[in-house]
C-alpha positions as semicolon CSV with decimal commas, in nm:
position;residue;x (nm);y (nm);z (nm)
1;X;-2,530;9,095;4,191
2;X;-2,854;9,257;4,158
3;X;-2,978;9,046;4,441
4;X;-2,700;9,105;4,671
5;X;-2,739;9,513;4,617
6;X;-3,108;9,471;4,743
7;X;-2,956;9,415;5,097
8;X;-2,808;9,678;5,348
9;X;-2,458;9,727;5,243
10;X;-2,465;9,455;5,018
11;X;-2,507;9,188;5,331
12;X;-2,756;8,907;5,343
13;X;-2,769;8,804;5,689
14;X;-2,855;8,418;5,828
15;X;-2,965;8,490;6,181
16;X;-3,024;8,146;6,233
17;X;-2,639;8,081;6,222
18;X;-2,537;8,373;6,291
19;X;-2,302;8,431;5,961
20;X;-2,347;8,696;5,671
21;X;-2,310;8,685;5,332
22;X;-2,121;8,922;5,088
23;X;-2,031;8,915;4,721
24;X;-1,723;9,030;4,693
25;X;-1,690;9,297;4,412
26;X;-1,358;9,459;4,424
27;X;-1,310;9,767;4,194
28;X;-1,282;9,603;3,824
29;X;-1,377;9,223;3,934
30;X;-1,649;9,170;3,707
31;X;-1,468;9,366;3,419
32;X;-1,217;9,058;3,504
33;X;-1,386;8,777;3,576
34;X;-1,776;8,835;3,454
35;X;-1,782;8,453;3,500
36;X;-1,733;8,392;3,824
37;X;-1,921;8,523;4,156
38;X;-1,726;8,492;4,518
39;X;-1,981;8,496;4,827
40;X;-1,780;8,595;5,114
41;X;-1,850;8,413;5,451
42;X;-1,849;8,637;5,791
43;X;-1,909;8,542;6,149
44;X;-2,134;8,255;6,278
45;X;-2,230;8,162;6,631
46;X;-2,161;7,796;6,590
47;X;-1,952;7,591;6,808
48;X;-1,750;7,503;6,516
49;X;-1,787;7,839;6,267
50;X;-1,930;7,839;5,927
51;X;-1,675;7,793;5,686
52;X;-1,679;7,813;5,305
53;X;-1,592;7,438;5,240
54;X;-1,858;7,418;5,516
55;X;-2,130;7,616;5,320
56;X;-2,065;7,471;5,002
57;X;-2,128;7,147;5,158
58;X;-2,437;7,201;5,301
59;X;-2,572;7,382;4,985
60;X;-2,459;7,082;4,770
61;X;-2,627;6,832;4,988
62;X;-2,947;7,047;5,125
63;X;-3,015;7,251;4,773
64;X;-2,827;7,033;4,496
65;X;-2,615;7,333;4,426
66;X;-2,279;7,309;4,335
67;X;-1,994;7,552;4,401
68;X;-1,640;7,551;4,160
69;X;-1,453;7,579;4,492
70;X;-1,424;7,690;4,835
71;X;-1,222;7,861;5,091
72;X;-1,172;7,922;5,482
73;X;-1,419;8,232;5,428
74;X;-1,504;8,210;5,077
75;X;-1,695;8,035;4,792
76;X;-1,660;8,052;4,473
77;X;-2,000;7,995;4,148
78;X;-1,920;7,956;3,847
79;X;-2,143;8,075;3,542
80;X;-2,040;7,907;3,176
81;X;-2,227;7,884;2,813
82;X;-2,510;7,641;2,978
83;X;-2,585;7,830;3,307
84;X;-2,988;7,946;3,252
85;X;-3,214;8,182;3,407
86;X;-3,320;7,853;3,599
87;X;-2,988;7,799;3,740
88;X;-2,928;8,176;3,863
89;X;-3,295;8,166;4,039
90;X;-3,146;7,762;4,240
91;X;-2,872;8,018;4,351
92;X;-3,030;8,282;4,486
93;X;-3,351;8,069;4,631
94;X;-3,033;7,791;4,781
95;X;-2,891;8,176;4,962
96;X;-3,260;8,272;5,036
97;X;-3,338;7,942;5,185
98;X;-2,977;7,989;5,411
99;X;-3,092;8,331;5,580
100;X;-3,321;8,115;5,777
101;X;-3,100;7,801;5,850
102;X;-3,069;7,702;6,223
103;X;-2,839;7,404;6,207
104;X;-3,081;7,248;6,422
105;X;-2,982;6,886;6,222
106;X;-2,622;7,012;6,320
107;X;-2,529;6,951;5,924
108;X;-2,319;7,269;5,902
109;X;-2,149;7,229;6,231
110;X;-2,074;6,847;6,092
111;X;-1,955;7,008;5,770
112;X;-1,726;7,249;5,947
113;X;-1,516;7,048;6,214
114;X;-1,444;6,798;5,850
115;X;-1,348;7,049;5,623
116;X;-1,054;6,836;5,554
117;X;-1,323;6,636;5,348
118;X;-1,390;6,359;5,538
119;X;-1,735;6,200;5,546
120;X;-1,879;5,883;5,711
121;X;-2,064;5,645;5,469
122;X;-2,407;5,752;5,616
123;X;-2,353;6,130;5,574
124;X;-2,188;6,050;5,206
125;X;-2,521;5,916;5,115
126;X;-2,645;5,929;4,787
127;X;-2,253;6,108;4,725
128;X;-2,122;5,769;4,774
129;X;-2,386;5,598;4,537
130;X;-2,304;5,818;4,249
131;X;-1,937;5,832;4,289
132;X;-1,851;5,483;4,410
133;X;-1,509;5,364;4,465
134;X;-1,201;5,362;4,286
135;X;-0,828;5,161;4,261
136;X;-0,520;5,275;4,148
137;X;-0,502;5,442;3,784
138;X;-0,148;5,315;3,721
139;X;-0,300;4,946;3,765
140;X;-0,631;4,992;3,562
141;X;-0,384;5,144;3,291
142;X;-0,168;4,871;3,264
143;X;-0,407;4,594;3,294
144;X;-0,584;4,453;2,995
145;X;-0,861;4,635;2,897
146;X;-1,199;4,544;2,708
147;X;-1,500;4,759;2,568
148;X;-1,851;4,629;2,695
149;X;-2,202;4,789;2,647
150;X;-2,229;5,018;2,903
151;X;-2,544;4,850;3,009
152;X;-2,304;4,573;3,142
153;X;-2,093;4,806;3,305
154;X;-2,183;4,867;3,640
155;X;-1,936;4,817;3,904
156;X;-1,676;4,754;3,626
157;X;-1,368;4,922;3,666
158;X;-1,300;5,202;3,414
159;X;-1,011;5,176;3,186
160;X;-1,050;5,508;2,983
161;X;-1,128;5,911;3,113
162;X;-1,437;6,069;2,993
163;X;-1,518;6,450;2,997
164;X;-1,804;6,589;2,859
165;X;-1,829;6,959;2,781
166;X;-2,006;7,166;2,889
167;X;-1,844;7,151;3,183
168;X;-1,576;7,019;3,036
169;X;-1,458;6,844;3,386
170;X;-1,458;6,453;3,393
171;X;-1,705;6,269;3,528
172;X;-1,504;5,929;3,493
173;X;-1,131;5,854;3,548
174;X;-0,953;5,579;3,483
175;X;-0,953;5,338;3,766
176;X;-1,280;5,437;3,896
177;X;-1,562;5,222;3,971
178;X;-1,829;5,255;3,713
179;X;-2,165;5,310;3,898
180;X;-2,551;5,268;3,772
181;X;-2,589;5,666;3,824
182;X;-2,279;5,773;3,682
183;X;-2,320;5,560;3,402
184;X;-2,658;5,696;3,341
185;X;-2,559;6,059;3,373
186;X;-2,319;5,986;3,120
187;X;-2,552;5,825;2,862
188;X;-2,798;6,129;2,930
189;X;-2,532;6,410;2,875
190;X;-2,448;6,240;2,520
191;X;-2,835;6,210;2,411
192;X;-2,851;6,539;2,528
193;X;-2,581;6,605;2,234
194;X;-2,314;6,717;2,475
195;X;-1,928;6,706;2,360
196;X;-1,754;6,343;2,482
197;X;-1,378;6,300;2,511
198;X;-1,134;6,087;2,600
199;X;-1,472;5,793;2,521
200;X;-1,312;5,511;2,299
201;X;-1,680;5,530;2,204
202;X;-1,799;5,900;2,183
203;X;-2,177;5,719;2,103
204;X;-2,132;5,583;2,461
205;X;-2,322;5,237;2,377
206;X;-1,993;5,124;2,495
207;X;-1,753;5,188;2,742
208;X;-1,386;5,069;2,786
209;X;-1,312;4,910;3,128
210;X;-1,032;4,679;3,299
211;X;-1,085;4,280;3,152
212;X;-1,087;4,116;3,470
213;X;-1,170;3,753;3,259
């Protein structure tokens, strides 16, 4: 907020695309909601306007930051019991870095005209890696299901959901394809000492996943 009220009006403005940026701070919001900050999208000279699913797109890929959700015109960051210092200064250098965007890759435009969420493998990228794959949860429920070291586990098929908190949003469902990064993530998070549900194993030296023997 403080960053935001160091601009004219309150808007930061990306001449290179054309589109400003706004917090929005309706009378009472952060009285509400002291959680939660929504960056209003305006304008853009783009063939295909800025959007906020478009935005949050490019920040995600281009500046590793992550949004709780977007809108046409809006998007919406999240703050929780682990958000640092460190994470507040990604945010404002990722909206720094945006005042001086040109789209000269044409990522944002991509971003825009597929705000339906469609990606082709070579923009998914490193997306793809991490999240791999998946098949039907009603068929890795009912199938037989066996716990391996999660060391073996790569491109297994999960059989169990695991959340760990904080966030406290899963990072595996059941019926996804288990992949090397998310795997490792995983194993990280719970060295780390972070909360893990829905793990037949909470340790994590093992992981529960479809017996396809």
């Amino acid at each position: 907020r403080e960053y935001f009220a160091g601009f004219e009006g309150g808007l930061v403005s990306c001449d290179g695309c054309g589109m400003t940026l706004r917090l929005l701070d309706v009378e009472d919001a952060y009285a509400m909601d002291p959680w939660r900050l929504t960056v209003v999208i305006d304008g853009g000279h783009l063939r295909a306007p800025p959007t906020g699913w478009s935005v949050a797109r490019l920040l995600e890929s281009a500046r590793g930051v992550v949004s709780e959700m977007a809108t046409q015109n809006a998007i919406v960051f999240a703050c929780s019991i682990g958000t640092t210092a460190t994470h507040a200064e990604g945010l404002i250098h990722a909206i720094e870095w945006l005042t001086t965007y040109d789209d000269e890759d044409g990522e944002l435009e991509y971003f825009a005209q597929r705000h339906d969420g469609e990606q082709t493998d070579e923009r998914r990228g490193n997306r793809r890696d991490y999240f791999g794959p998946s098949t039907c949860p009603r068929n890795a429920y009912i199938a037989k299901h066996a716990p391996i070291p999660v060391a073996l586990a790569a491109n297994r098929v999960a059989a169990e959901t695991i959340t760990v908190y904080p966030p406290g949003i899963p990072i595996v469902c059941i019926g996804d394809v288990l992949t090397p990064d998310t795997l490792s993530h995983i194993q990280s998070l719970a060295h780390t000492g972070a909360s893990i549900t829905g793990a037949t194993d909470a340790t994590m030296a093992t992981i529960l996943v479809v017996d396809d023997t």
